[in-house]
mmCIF file of C-alpha atoms in Angstrom:
data_model
loop_
_atom_site.group_PDB
_atom_site.id
_atom_site.type_symbol
_atom_site.label_atom_id
_atom_site.label_comp_id
_atom_site.label_asym_id
_atom_site.label_seq_id
_atom_site.Cartn_x
_atom_site.Cartn_y
_atom_site.Cartn_z
ATOM 1 C CA GLY A 1 46.628 8.964 -32.950
ATOM 2 C CA GLN A 2 45.642 12.436 -33.916
ATOM 3 C CA ASN A 3 46.278 15.878 -31.795
ATOM 4 C CA ILE A 4 45.206 19.237 -31.990
ATOM 5 C CA ASP A 5 46.869 22.455 -29.421
ATOM 6 C CA GLN A 6 45.788 26.294 -28.903
ATOM 7 C CA PRO A 7 45.783 28.702 -26.801
ATOM 8 C CA THR A 8 42.864 27.926 -24.209
ATOM 9 C CA GLU A 9 42.798 31.943 -23.786
ATOM 10 C CA MET A 10 44.125 34.954 -25.594
ATOM 11 C CA THR A 11 43.704 38.869 -24.981
ATOM 12 C CA ALA A 12 43.893 41.533 -27.559
ATOM 13 C CA THR A 13 43.006 44.926 -27.611
ATOM 14 C CA GLU A 14 40.926 46.626 -30.234
ATOM 15 C CA GLY A 15 42.211 48.145 -33.654
ATOM 16 C CA ALA A 16 45.243 45.673 -32.649
ATOM 17 C CA ILE A 17 46.435 42.387 -34.634
ATOM 18 C CA VAL A 18 46.384 38.882 -33.086
ATOM 19 C CA GLN A 19 47.573 35.485 -34.030
ATOM 20 C CA ILE A 20 46.015 32.698 -32.868
ATOM 21 C CA ASN A 21 48.112 29.465 -33.259
ATOM 22 C CA CYS A 22 47.217 25.917 -33.789
ATOM 23 C CA THR A 23 50.191 22.842 -34.049
ATOM 24 C CA TYR A 24 48.604 19.658 -34.881
ATOM 25 C CA GLN A 25 49.411 15.534 -35.274
ATOM 26 C CA THR A 26 47.445 13.321 -37.416
ATOM 27 C CA SER A 27 48.192 10.524 -39.800
ATOM 28 C CA GLY A 28 47.618 11.730 -42.826
ATOM 29 C CA PHE A 29 45.985 15.614 -43.306
ATOM 30 C CA ASN A 30 44.013 17.179 -46.082
ATOM 31 C CA GLY A 31 42.846 20.674 -45.168
ATOM 32 C CA LEU A 32 42.888 22.514 -41.991
ATOM 33 C CA PHE A 33 39.991 24.413 -41.525
ATOM 34 C CA TRP A 34 39.602 27.718 -39.233
ATOM 35 C CA TYR A 35 36.025 28.141 -37.473
ATOM 36 C CA GLN A 36 34.595 30.839 -35.206
ATOM 37 C CA GLN A 37 32.430 30.512 -32.647
ATOM 38 C CA HIS A 38 30.180 33.408 -30.756
ATOM 39 C CA ALA A 39 29.219 32.143 -27.039
ATOM 40 C CA GLY A 40 26.151 29.955 -27.246
ATOM 41 C CA GLU A 41 25.764 30.109 -31.106
ATOM 42 C CA ALA A 42 26.774 27.790 -33.775
ATOM 43 C CA PRO A 43 30.015 27.992 -35.327
ATOM 44 C CA THR A 44 30.704 29.633 -38.538
ATOM 45 C CA PHE A 45 32.917 29.296 -41.069
ATOM 46 C CA LEU A 46 36.353 31.819 -41.450
ATOM 47 C CA SER A 47 39.189 29.425 -43.755
ATOM 48 C CA TYR A 48 39.977 26.788 -45.581
ATOM 49 C CA ASN A 49 44.298 25.567 -45.802
ATOM 50 C CA VAL A 50 44.931 22.857 -48.068
ATOM 51 C CA LEU A 51 48.324 23.940 -49.407
ATOM 52 C CA ASP A 52 51.646 25.806 -47.321
ATOM 53 C CA GLY A 53 51.018 29.323 -47.369
ATOM 54 C CA LEU A 54 48.876 32.689 -46.515
ATOM 55 C CA GLU A 55 45.212 32.543 -47.075
ATOM 56 C CA GLU A 56 43.666 36.207 -46.925
ATOM 57 C CA LYS A 57 39.862 37.333 -46.568
ATOM 58 C CA GLY A 58 39.145 40.473 -45.458
ATOM 59 C CA ARG A 59 40.610 41.439 -41.879
ATOM 60 C CA PHE A 60 41.066 37.520 -41.479
ATOM 61 C CA SER A 61 44.394 35.472 -43.114
ATOM 62 C CA SER A 62 44.923 31.962 -42.324
ATOM 63 C CA PHE A 63 48.584 30.644 -42.851
ATOM 64 C CA LEU A 64 49.303 26.624 -42.915
ATOM 65 C CA SER A 65 52.482 24.474 -42.919
ATOM 66 C CA ARG A 66 52.406 20.619 -43.407
ATOM 67 C CA SER A 67 55.492 20.641 -42.290
ATOM 68 C CA LYS A 68 55.588 21.291 -39.330
ATOM 69 C CA GLY A 69 52.027 20.615 -38.707
ATOM 70 C CA TYR A 70 50.948 24.514 -37.871
ATOM 71 C CA SER A 71 48.501 26.540 -38.343
ATOM 72 C CA TYR A 72 47.996 30.203 -37.619
ATOM 73 C CA LEU A 73 44.636 32.426 -37.667
ATOM 74 C CA LEU A 74 45.413 36.193 -37.987
ATOM 75 C CA LEU A 75 42.824 38.696 -37.760
ATOM 76 C CA LYS A 76 43.479 42.537 -38.030
ATOM 77 C CA GLU A 77 42.035 45.731 -37.364
ATOM 78 C CA LEU A 78 40.120 44.045 -34.219
ATOM 79 C CA GLN A 79 36.920 44.633 -33.447
ATOM 80 C CA MET A 80 34.570 44.297 -29.882
ATOM 81 C CA LYS A 81 32.243 41.582 -32.325
ATOM 82 C CA ASP A 82 36.127 39.857 -32.579
ATOM 83 C CA SER A 83 35.449 38.537 -29.189
ATOM 84 C CA ALA A 84 34.560 34.632 -29.618
ATOM 85 C CA SER A 85 36.027 31.249 -29.779
ATOM 86 C CA TYR A 86 38.318 30.355 -32.837
ATOM 87 C CA LEU A 87 38.390 26.488 -33.086
ATOM 88 C CA CYS A 88 40.943 24.549 -35.601
ATOM 89 C CA ALA A 89 40.214 21.797 -37.314
ATOM 90 C CA VAL A 90 41.677 19.370 -39.958
ATOM 91 C CA LYS A 91 40.673 16.228 -42.059
ATOM 92 C CA ARG A 92 42.194 13.576 -42.472
ATOM 93 C CA THR A 93 42.765 11.453 -45.534
ATOM 94 C CA GLY A 94 40.616 8.951 -46.159
ATOM 95 C CA ALA A 95 38.233 10.020 -43.223
ATOM 96 C CA ASN A 96 35.530 11.779 -44.297
ATOM 97 C CA ASN A 97 35.067 13.964 -40.948
ATOM 98 C CA LEU A 98 36.929 16.457 -39.333
ATOM 99 C CA PHE A 99 38.854 16.694 -35.295
ATOM 100 C CA PHE A 100 38.212 19.580 -33.925
ATOM 101 C CA GLY A 101 40.945 21.466 -31.007
ATOM 102 C CA THR A 102 39.068 22.732 -28.032
ATOM 103 C CA GLY A 103 39.365 25.997 -29.456
ATOM 104 C CA THR A 104 40.569 29.335 -28.435
ATOM 105 C CA ARG A 105 39.147 32.550 -26.233
ATOM 106 C CA LEU A 106 39.766 35.525 -27.602
ATOM 107 C CA THR A 107 38.663 38.297 -25.737
ATOM 108 C CA VAL A 108 38.700 42.080 -27.599
ATOM 109 C CA ILE A 109 38.833 44.576 -24.701
ATOM 110 C CA PRO A 110 38.653 48.739 -25.721
ATOM 111 C CA GLU B 1 16.780 31.614 -46.651
ATOM 112 C CA ALA B 2 19.138 28.054 -46.502
ATOM 113 C CA GLN B 3 19.677 27.180 -42.978
ATOM 114 C CA VAL B 4 19.988 24.103 -40.478
ATOM 115 C CA THR B 5 17.318 23.274 -38.002
ATOM 116 C CA GLN B 6 17.353 21.524 -34.432
ATOM 117 C CA ASN B 7 14.556 20.906 -32.407
ATOM 118 C CA PRO B 8 14.165 21.119 -29.322
ATOM 119 C CA ARG B 9 16.667 24.019 -28.595
ATOM 120 C CA TYR B 10 16.663 22.947 -25.366
ATOM 121 C CA LEU B 11 15.500 20.154 -23.238
ATOM 122 C CA ILE B 12 15.651 18.785 -19.900
ATOM 123 C CA THR B 13 15.046 15.331 -19.195
ATOM 124 C CA VAL B 14 16.060 12.452 -16.627
ATOM 125 C CA THR B 15 17.641 9.384 -17.075
ATOM 126 C CA GLY B 16 16.433 6.755 -19.149
ATOM 127 C CA LYS B 17 13.541 8.420 -21.246
ATOM 128 C CA LYS B 18 14.102 7.734 -24.840
ATOM 129 C CA LEU B 19 14.350 11.230 -26.499
ATOM 130 C CA THR B 20 14.975 12.096 -30.344
ATOM 131 C CA VAL B 21 16.399 15.528 -31.058
ATOM 132 C CA THR B 22 15.822 16.172 -35.169
ATOM 133 C CA CYS B 23 18.144 18.092 -37.318
ATOM 134 C CA SER B 24 16.610 19.441 -41.242
ATOM 135 C CA GLN B 25 18.637 21.393 -43.685
ATOM 136 C CA ASN B 26 16.410 23.378 -46.752
ATOM 137 C CA MET B 27 19.529 22.931 -49.208
ATOM 138 C CA ASN B 28 20.058 19.685 -50.391
ATOM 139 C CA HIS B 29 23.008 18.907 -49.165
ATOM 140 C CA GLU B 30 24.011 15.040 -49.076
ATOM 141 C CA TYR B 31 26.548 15.309 -45.902
ATOM 142 C CA MET B 32 25.128 15.496 -42.553
ATOM 143 C CA SER B 33 26.429 15.054 -39.360
ATOM 144 C CA TRP B 34 26.044 15.655 -35.665
ATOM 145 C CA TYR B 35 29.279 16.660 -32.838
ATOM 146 C CA ARG B 36 28.837 17.535 -29.597
ATOM 147 C CA GLN B 37 30.000 19.916 -27.903
ATOM 148 C CA ASP B 38 31.641 19.613 -24.425
ATOM 149 C CA PRO B 39 33.852 22.497 -21.968
ATOM 150 C CA GLY B 40 37.301 21.129 -22.956
ATOM 151 C CA LEU B 41 36.753 19.345 -25.071
ATOM 152 C CA GLY B 42 35.848 20.665 -28.193
ATOM 153 C CA LEU B 43 33.807 19.344 -30.561
ATOM 154 C CA ARG B 44 33.271 15.729 -31.235
ATOM 155 C CA GLN B 45 31.555 14.162 -33.755
ATOM 156 C CA ILE B 46 29.077 11.495 -33.368
ATOM 157 C CA TYR B 47 27.722 9.899 -36.285
ATOM 158 C CA TYR B 48 27.726 11.814 -40.186
ATOM 159 C CA SER B 49 25.459 10.567 -42.957
ATOM 160 C CA MET B 50 27.421 11.064 -46.437
ATOM 161 C CA ASN B 51 23.930 10.291 -48.486
ATOM 162 C CA VAL B 52 20.023 8.658 -47.643
ATOM 163 C CA GLU B 53 20.660 4.896 -46.193
ATOM 164 C CA VAL B 54 24.162 6.174 -46.094
ATOM 165 C CA THR B 55 25.298 6.439 -42.271
ATOM 166 C CA ASP B 56 28.724 5.903 -40.338
ATOM 167 C CA LYS B 57 29.994 6.072 -36.572
ATOM 168 C CA GLY B 58 32.165 9.425 -36.165
ATOM 169 C CA ASP B 59 34.428 9.736 -32.832
ATOM 170 C CA VAL B 60 32.345 9.516 -29.861
ATOM 171 C CA PRO B 61 28.901 7.266 -31.328
ATOM 172 C CA GLU B 62 28.343 5.193 -28.412
ATOM 173 C CA GLY B 63 24.765 5.673 -26.480
ATOM 174 C CA TYR B 64 23.902 7.237 -29.810
ATOM 175 C CA LYS B 65 21.921 6.332 -32.687
ATOM 176 C CA VAL B 66 20.831 7.865 -36.099
ATOM 177 C CA SER B 67 18.810 7.461 -39.169
ATOM 178 C CA ARG B 68 18.754 8.781 -42.774
ATOM 179 C CA LYS B 69 15.685 8.237 -44.473
ATOM 180 C CA GLU B 70 15.034 11.572 -46.247
ATOM 181 C CA LYS B 71 18.016 13.708 -47.303
ATOM 182 C CA ARG B 72 17.022 16.765 -45.488
ATOM 183 C CA ASN B 73 16.835 15.145 -42.637
ATOM 184 C CA PHE B 74 19.154 13.223 -39.472
ATOM 185 C CA PRO B 75 17.594 13.080 -36.414
ATOM 186 C CA LEU B 76 19.838 11.996 -33.229
ATOM 187 C CA ILE B 77 17.949 9.389 -31.160
ATOM 188 C CA LEU B 78 19.222 9.022 -27.689
ATOM 189 C CA GLU B 79 17.649 5.317 -26.756
ATOM 190 C CA SER B 80 18.535 5.184 -22.900
ATOM 191 C CA PRO B 81 19.565 8.964 -22.098
ATOM 192 C CA SER B 82 22.426 9.292 -19.020
ATOM 193 C CA PRO B 83 23.906 12.104 -17.215
ATOM 194 C CA ASN B 84 27.102 11.527 -19.037
ATOM 195 C CA GLN B 85 25.106 12.882 -22.212
ATOM 196 C CA THR B 86 24.456 16.365 -21.332
ATOM 197 C CA SER B 87 25.918 18.403 -23.744
ATOM 198 C CA LEU B 88 24.923 20.626 -26.339
ATOM 199 C CA TYR B 89 24.710 19.336 -29.155
ATOM 200 C CA PHE B 90 25.423 20.577 -33.272
ATOM 201 C CA CYS B 91 23.447 18.819 -36.528
ATOM 202 C CA ALA B 92 25.794 20.372 -38.987
ATOM 203 C CA SER B 93 25.078 19.720 -43.217
ATOM 204 C CA SER B 94 28.147 20.411 -46.296
ATOM 205 C CA PRO B 95 27.797 19.974 -50.018
ATOM 206 C CA GLY B 96 28.978 16.941 -51.878
ATOM 207 C CA THR B 97 28.999 13.462 -50.087
ATOM 208 C CA VAL B 98 31.876 14.499 -48.283
ATOM 209 C CA VAL B 99 32.853 16.357 -45.465
ATOM 210 C CA SER B 100 33.216 20.099 -47.568
ATOM 211 C CA TYR B 101 35.252 22.730 -46.572
ATOM 212 C CA GLU B 102 32.412 24.426 -45.530
ATOM 213 C CA GLN B 103 29.747 22.995 -43.040
ATOM 214 C CA TYR B 104 27.020 24.791 -41.693
ATOM 215 C CA PHE B 105 25.761 24.481 -38.152
ATOM 216 C CA GLY B 106 22.368 24.205 -36.639
ATOM 217 C CA PRO B 107 21.946 26.522 -33.756
ATOM 218 C CA GLY B 108 22.242 23.907 -31.457
ATOM 219 C CA THR B 109 20.177 21.677 -28.773
ATOM 220 C CA ARG B 110 20.937 21.873 -25.307
ATOM 221 C CA LEU B 111 20.620 18.629 -23.391
ATOM 222 C CA THR B 112 21.172 18.296 -19.957
ATOM 223 C CA VAL B 113 19.788 14.759 -18.293
ATOM 224 C CA THR B 114 19.215 14.335 -14.644
#
């Protein structure tokens, strides 16, 4: 089977740093993805990790530890527009689809 | 502009009345898929297609049909909609024949079945 766990909701202050965790269990692993989804809108791609380590892209970074089945998304210098849901998804070896977690709703407050 | 379009954006229908949600992409992508999104359940894949005339089931295919007669179009068909198919539906596409790290999602179709 497969399972992804993310916190349901988080709140952080504008200008701060927030870390959104994702743990997964899957039979065969071939990549972990993070998507951002604003309320009522389509998801948009943020990052992709297939090897262990940190991938940095501007204010957003994503980390993966395959041995621990663990990833996090780090958002720096938070802005009000970062209020959104953040979806963690995994690709299984041999599968041609993504399995999504239920998402973490982040609220940025002034 | 590169995009995925879906129609209609909003639809209210009654149980048993066949409907089709269209999806079209202008990026020449080979891979396309359909998801539904429900509160507390996240995005779940319904069907996907790796190329013209090649489709396969995702995680929740029951009650849905798809076809891929042209590369750009991937319609979702509900032959006999039921209230448990009330949901937000997204179409997505990726370059290549396998799901790529960057999927492009359409704007979504909010379907209500009464």
